[in-house]
Coordinates of C-alpha atoms and ligand atoms in Angstrom, one line a residue:
M1 CA -30.0 4.0 -47.8
T2 CA -32.7 1.4 -47.1
V3 CA -33.4 0.2 -43.6
S4 CA -33.5 -3.6 -43.1
G5 CA -33.3 -5.2 -39.7
H6 CA -32.7 -3.3 -36.5
I7 CA -29.6 -3.0 -34.4
V8 CA -29.3 -4.2 -30.8
V9 CA -26.6 -2.4 -28.7
V10 CA -25.7 -3.9 -25.4
G11 CA -23.5 -1.4 -23.5
S12 CA -22.9 1.4 -21.2
C13 CA -24.7 4.7 -20.3
R14 CA -22.9 7.4 -18.4
V15 CA -22.9 11.1 -17.5
D16 CA -19.6 12.9 -18.1
L17 CA -18.8 15.8 -15.7
L18 CA -16.2 18.0 -17.5
A19 CA -14.2 20.9 -16.1
R20 CA -11.5 23.0 -17.8
V21 CA -8.3 23.8 -16.0
P22 CA -5.3 26.0 -17.0
R23 CA -3.0 23.1 -16.1
L24 CA -3.8 19.5 -14.9
P25 CA -3.1 19.4 -11.2
A26 CA -0.3 17.1 -10.0
P27 CA -1.1 14.6 -7.2
G28 CA -1.8 16.4 -4.0
E29 CA -2.4 19.7 -5.8
T30 CA -5.8 21.5 -6.1
G31 CA -6.6 23.1 -9.5
A32 CA -9.1 25.9 -10.1
G33 CA -11.5 24.7 -12.8
S34 CA -14.1 26.5 -15.0
G35 CA -16.7 25.8 -17.6
L36 CA -18.3 22.9 -15.7
A37 CA -20.4 20.9 -18.1
E38 CA -22.5 17.7 -17.8
E39 CA -22.9 15.5 -20.9
V40 CA -24.7 12.3 -21.5
G41 CA -22.4 9.6 -22.9
G42 CA -21.1 6.1 -22.5
K43 CA -19.9 4.0 -25.4
G44 CA -23.1 1.9 -25.6
A45 CA -25.5 4.9 -25.6
N46 CA -23.2 6.9 -27.9
Q47 CA -22.9 4.1 -30.5
A48 CA -26.7 3.6 -30.3
V49 CA -27.3 7.3 -31.0
A50 CA -24.7 7.4 -33.8
A51 CA -26.5 4.5 -35.6
R52 CA -29.9 5.9 -34.9
R53 CA -29.1 9.4 -36.4
L54 CA -28.0 7.7 -39.6
G55 CA -31.4 6.0 -39.9
A56 CA -31.2 2.7 -38.1
A57 CA -33.9 1.3 -35.7
V58 CA -31.9 0.8 -32.5
R59 CA -32.7 -1.0 -29.3
L60 CA -30.4 -0.5 -26.3
V61 CA -29.8 -3.0 -23.5
A62 CA -28.3 -1.2 -20.6
R63 CA -28.6 -0.2 -16.9
V64 CA -28.8 3.2 -15.2
G65 CA -29.4 4.1 -11.6
R66 CA -32.6 5.2 -9.9
D67 CA -31.4 8.8 -9.8
S68 CA -31.7 12.1 -11.8
R69 CA -28.7 11.2 -14.0
G70 CA -30.5 8.0 -15.0
D71 CA -33.5 10.1 -15.9
A72 CA -31.4 12.5 -18.0
I73 CA -29.9 9.6 -19.9
L74 CA -33.2 8.0 -20.6
D75 CA -34.7 11.4 -21.7
A76 CA -31.8 12.0 -24.1
L77 CA -32.0 8.5 -25.6
R78 CA -35.8 8.8 -26.1
A79 CA -35.4 12.2 -27.7
E80 CA -33.0 10.6 -30.2
G81 CA -35.6 7.8 -31.0
V82 CA -33.6 5.0 -29.4
D83 CA -35.7 2.2 -28.0
V84 CA -35.0 2.1 -24.3
T85 CA -37.4 -0.7 -23.3
A86 CA -34.4 -2.7 -22.1
V87 CA -32.6 0.1 -20.3
G88 CA -33.4 -1.0 -16.7
R89 CA -32.9 0.7 -13.3
A90 CA -30.2 -0.9 -11.2
P91 CA -29.8 -0.5 -7.4
A92 CA -26.5 1.4 -8.0
A93 CA -25.7 4.9 -9.0
T94 CA -25.7 5.8 -12.7
G95 CA -22.2 5.6 -14.3
V96 CA -20.2 8.8 -14.2
A97 CA -16.9 10.0 -15.7
L98 CA -14.9 12.8 -14.1
V99 CA -13.1 14.6 -17.0
T100 CA -10.5 17.4 -16.6
V101 CA -9.3 19.1 -19.7
E102 CA -6.2 21.3 -19.9
E103 CA -7.2 24.4 -21.7
A104 CA -4.1 25.0 -23.8
T105 CA -3.2 21.5 -24.8
G106 CA -6.5 19.6 -24.7
A107 CA -4.7 17.0 -22.6
R108 CA -7.2 15.3 -20.2
T109 CA -7.5 13.0 -17.2
V110 CA -10.6 10.7 -17.0
V111 CA -11.9 8.7 -14.1
V112 CA -14.7 6.4 -14.9
V113 CA -17.0 5.1 -12.1
P114 CA -19.0 2.4 -13.8
G115 CA -21.8 2.1 -11.2
A116 CA -24.9 0.7 -12.8
N117 CA -23.1 -0.4 -15.9
H118 CA -21.4 -3.2 -13.9
A119 CA -24.9 -4.3 -12.8
L120 CA -25.7 -5.3 -16.4
L121 CA -25.3 -9.1 -16.1
P122 CA -25.5 -11.9 -18.7
D123 CA -28.9 -12.9 -17.4
D124 CA -30.2 -9.4 -18.1
V125 CA -29.1 -9.8 -21.7
E126 CA -30.8 -13.2 -21.8
G127 CA -33.9 -11.5 -20.4
A128 CA -33.9 -9.1 -23.3
A129 CA -33.8 -11.9 -25.8
P130 CA -37.1 -11.0 -27.5
L131 CA -35.4 -7.7 -28.6
F132 CA -32.9 -9.7 -30.6
A133 CA -35.4 -11.5 -32.8
G134 CA -35.0 -10.1 -36.3
A135 CA -31.9 -8.0 -35.5
A136 CA -29.5 -7.5 -38.4
V137 CA -26.6 -6.4 -36.2
V138 CA -25.7 -6.8 -32.5
V139 CA -23.0 -4.4 -31.1
T140 CA -21.2 -4.4 -27.8
Q141 CA -18.2 -2.9 -26.0
L142 CA -16.4 -3.5 -22.7
E143 CA -17.7 -0.8 -20.4
V144 CA -20.1 -3.5 -19.2
P145 CA -18.8 -6.8 -17.7
V146 CA -16.9 -8.9 -20.2
D147 CA -19.3 -11.9 -19.6
T148 CA -22.2 -9.6 -20.5
A149 CA -20.6 -8.6 -23.7
A150 CA -19.9 -12.3 -24.5
R151 CA -23.6 -13.1 -23.9
A152 CA -24.6 -10.3 -26.2
L153 CA -22.5 -11.7 -29.0
A154 CA -23.6 -15.3 -28.4
L155 CA -27.3 -14.2 -28.4
G156 CA -26.6 -12.2 -31.6
R157 CA -25.3 -15.4 -33.2
R158 CA -28.3 -17.4 -31.9
Y159 CA -30.6 -15.0 -33.7
G160 CA -28.6 -14.9 -36.9
A161 CA -27.4 -11.3 -36.5
R162 CA -24.0 -10.0 -37.5
T163 CA -22.0 -9.3 -34.4
V164 CA -19.7 -6.3 -33.7
L165 CA -17.3 -6.1 -30.7
N166 CA -15.6 -2.8 -30.0
P167 CA -13.0 -3.9 -27.3
A168 CA -13.0 -0.6 -25.5
P169 CA -11.6 -0.2 -22.9
A170 CA -9.1 -3.0 -23.7
V171 CA -9.3 -5.6 -20.9
P172 CA -8.0 -9.2 -20.8
L173 CA -10.4 -11.2 -23.0
P174 CA -11.6 -14.8 -22.2
G175 CA -10.6 -17.3 -24.9
G176 CA -14.1 -17.9 -26.2
L177 CA -15.0 -14.2 -26.8
L178 CA -13.3 -13.3 -30.1
P179 CA -14.7 -16.2 -32.1
L180 CA -18.2 -14.8 -31.3
A181 CA -17.4 -11.5 -33.1
D182 CA -17.9 -11.2 -36.9
Y183 CA -16.2 -7.7 -36.7
L184 CA -13.7 -6.7 -34.1
I185 CA -13.1 -2.9 -34.1
P186 CA -10.3 -1.7 -31.8
N187 CA -8.4 1.6 -32.1
E188 CA -4.6 1.7 -32.2
R189 CA -4.2 1.9 -28.4
E190 CA -6.7 -0.9 -27.7
L191 CA -5.0 -3.1 -30.4
A192 CA -1.6 -2.7 -28.7
R193 CA -3.0 -3.5 -25.3
L194 CA -4.9 -6.6 -26.6
V195 CA -1.8 -8.1 -28.1
G196 CA 0.4 -6.9 -25.2
G197 CA 3.0 -5.4 -27.4
R198 CA 3.9 -2.5 -29.7
A199 CA 1.5 -1.5 -32.5
A200 CA 2.9 1.8 -33.7
T201 CA 4.3 1.4 -37.2
A202 CA 2.1 0.2 -40.1
T203 CA 3.9 -3.2 -40.1
E204 CA 3.4 -3.6 -36.4
I205 CA -0.3 -2.6 -36.6
E206 CA -1.0 -5.1 -39.4
A207 CA 0.9 -7.9 -37.5
A208 CA -1.0 -7.2 -34.3
A209 CA -4.3 -7.2 -36.1
R210 CA -3.4 -10.5 -37.8
S211 CA -2.5 -12.0 -34.5
L212 CA -6.0 -11.0 -33.2
L213 CA -7.6 -12.4 -36.3
A214 CA -5.9 -15.7 -35.5
S215 CA -7.9 -15.7 -32.2
G216 CA -11.2 -16.1 -34.1
P217 CA -13.1 -12.9 -35.1
G218 CA -14.4 -12.8 -38.7
E219 CA -12.3 -9.7 -39.4
V220 CA -10.4 -6.9 -37.6
I221 CA -11.0 -3.3 -38.4
V222 CA -8.4 -1.0 -36.7
T223 CA -9.4 2.7 -36.5
L224 CA -6.4 4.9 -37.0
G225 CA -7.6 8.5 -36.4
A226 CA -6.9 10.8 -39.3
R227 CA -5.5 7.9 -41.3
G228 CA -8.8 6.1 -41.4
A229 CA -9.3 2.4 -40.8
L230 CA -7.2 -0.7 -41.6
R231 CA -9.4 -3.7 -42.5
V232 CA -7.7 -7.0 -42.0
T233 CA -9.4 -10.2 -43.2
R234 CA -8.2 -13.7 -44.1
L235 CA -8.0 -12.6 -47.7
G236 CA -5.8 -9.6 -47.2
S237 CA -5.7 -6.1 -45.7
A238 CA -6.5 -2.6 -46.9
L239 CA -6.2 0.9 -45.4
E240 CA -9.3 3.0 -46.1
A241 CA -8.7 6.7 -45.8
P242 CA -11.4 9.1 -44.5
P243 CA -12.4 12.2 -46.4
E244 CA -10.1 15.1 -45.3
A245 CA -11.4 16.9 -42.3
V246 CA -10.2 19.8 -40.2
A247 CA -10.4 18.1 -36.8
V248 CA -11.7 20.4 -34.0
D249 CA -12.7 17.7 -31.5
T250 CA -12.0 14.0 -31.9
T251 CA -13.9 13.0 -28.7
G252 CA -16.3 10.2 -29.6
A253 CA -14.8 9.6 -33.0
G254 CA -14.5 5.9 -32.3
D255 CA -18.2 5.7 -31.2
A256 CA -19.2 7.6 -34.4
F257 CA -17.3 5.1 -36.4
V258 CA -18.7 1.9 -34.7
G259 CA -22.3 3.2 -34.8
A260 CA -22.1 4.2 -38.4
F261 CA -20.4 0.8 -39.4
A262 CA -23.2 -1.1 -37.6
Q263 CA -25.9 1.1 -39.3
G264 CA -24.2 0.5 -42.7
L265 CA -24.3 -3.3 -42.2
A266 CA -27.9 -3.1 -41.1
A267 CA -28.7 -1.2 -44.3
D268 CA -27.2 -4.0 -46.3
L269 CA -23.8 -2.5 -47.2
D270 CA -21.0 -5.0 -47.5
P271 CA -18.3 -4.6 -44.9
L272 CA -15.9 -2.6 -47.1
A273 CA -18.7 -0.1 -48.0
A274 CA -19.7 0.0 -44.3
V275 CA -16.1 0.9 -43.4
R276 CA -16.0 3.7 -46.0
H277 CA -19.4 4.9 -44.8
A278 CA -18.1 4.9 -41.2
N279 CA -15.0 6.9 -42.2
H280 CA -17.4 9.5 -43.7
A281 CA -19.6 9.7 -40.7
S282 CA -16.8 10.0 -38.2
A283 CA -14.7 12.5 -40.2
L284 CA -17.9 14.6 -40.2
S285 CA -18.1 14.3 -36.4
V286 CA -14.5 15.3 -35.7
A287 CA -14.9 18.5 -37.8
R288 CA -17.2 19.9 -35.1
P289 CA -17.1 20.2 -31.3
G290 CA -18.6 17.7 -28.8
A291 CA -18.9 14.0 -28.7
R292 CA -22.5 12.8 -29.1
S293 CA -23.6 16.2 -30.2
S294 CA -21.3 16.1 -33.2
F295 CA -22.6 12.8 -34.6
A296 CA -23.7 12.9 -38.2
R297 CA -27.3 12.7 -39.4
A298 CA -28.4 10.8 -42.5
E299 CA -29.1 14.0 -44.5
E300 CA -25.7 15.5 -43.7
M301 CA -23.9 12.4 -45.1
H302 CA -25.5 13.2 -48.4
T303 CA -24.3 16.8 -48.5
W304 CA -20.9 15.8 -47.4
R305 CA -20.5 13.1 -50.0
N306 CA -21.5 15.4 -52.8
R307 CA -19.1 18.2 -51.9
Ligands
ADP1 P1 -11.0 6.7 -31.0 O1 -11.9 7.8 -30.9 O2 -11.4 5.4 -30.5 O3 -9.6 7.1 -30.6 P2 -10.0 7.1 -33.8 O4 -9.2 8.3 -33.3 O5 -9.2 6.0 -34.4 O6 -10.9 6.5 -32.6 O7 -11.0 7.6 -34.8 C1 -12.1 6.9 -35.3 C2 -12.4 7.3 -36.7 O8 -12.7 8.7 -36.8 C3 -11.2 7.1 -37.7 O9 -11.2 5.7 -38.2 C4 -11.6 8.1 -38.8 O10 -12.6 7.5 -39.7 C5 -12.3 9.2 -38.0 N1 -11.3 10.3 -37.7 C6 -10.6 10.5 -36.6 N2 -9.8 11.6 -36.6 C7 -9.9 12.0 -37.9 C8 -9.4 13.1 -38.6 N3 -8.5 14.0 -38.0 N4 -9.8 13.4 -39.9 C9 -10.7 12.5 -40.5 N5 -11.2 11.5 -39.9 C10 -10.9 11.2 -38.6

């Protein structure tokens, strides 16, 4: 795949602290954990890495703290080849998530402490404007303040880039936000929360996506786990199935999808081809353990396709 313009990701960086427990403790209870692990993540950084591994040139606009977790995040991003010129140090602690995973079921509790991610303000995005010149695609999510995400999309428009909004986590959106997104990519749960209703059956999911489409994005792409992705446009809708995969760990599947979709667009795929490409990349990532560590590389996509 050829590389055209670069991608700008405006989003979060985080360290996830994970512990395994035999059973999730009830409120007031203390559980004995094991297997403590520390992983770099955050939707912004993960989507930047997913796109980079597939061959895109990626610049990240983000904030970390002046602490060792911030150093670890920057080191990991540099090692992947992501441009971190616009990852600044905020006077707040680096974002952290506390994750407890129940061994037998995989059920988890997650507490996110945004820290420095909430110090990324619209003016900081504006300050990074030179990075947007020549961008093919601008991607953002909602682990940074919603006004910051809005400014990222607006700046993307100003510079003629295609804009992608992954509304995760789903928070109430200001009226002017969705028209700034060429591609809105929620998962099923986010879709239901955004429309404030049920989105469980195929009919409900399509109706919910259509109601979001009426609020102004260019198109809505709903990721549906093993079922793939439903693309809803003003011309119609189509479900694109992923290649069959034996899922061993679906953590980060959404980030793998969004990063690959953005990279596909930046490499001049049309949106349908970019959705199929993203299905391939994320199916590959769910077939192995880990979140970021499972993201596909360009050369693996080739092998996978030809199987
Ligand atoms: P999230 O991680 O946000 O919950 P999804 O679960 O919808 O996102 O997964 C994102 C994408 O990952 C899907 O659209 C699909 O392409 C791929 N995917 C997820 N689970 C599977 C699976 N079991 N088999 C194949 N592909 C999968």
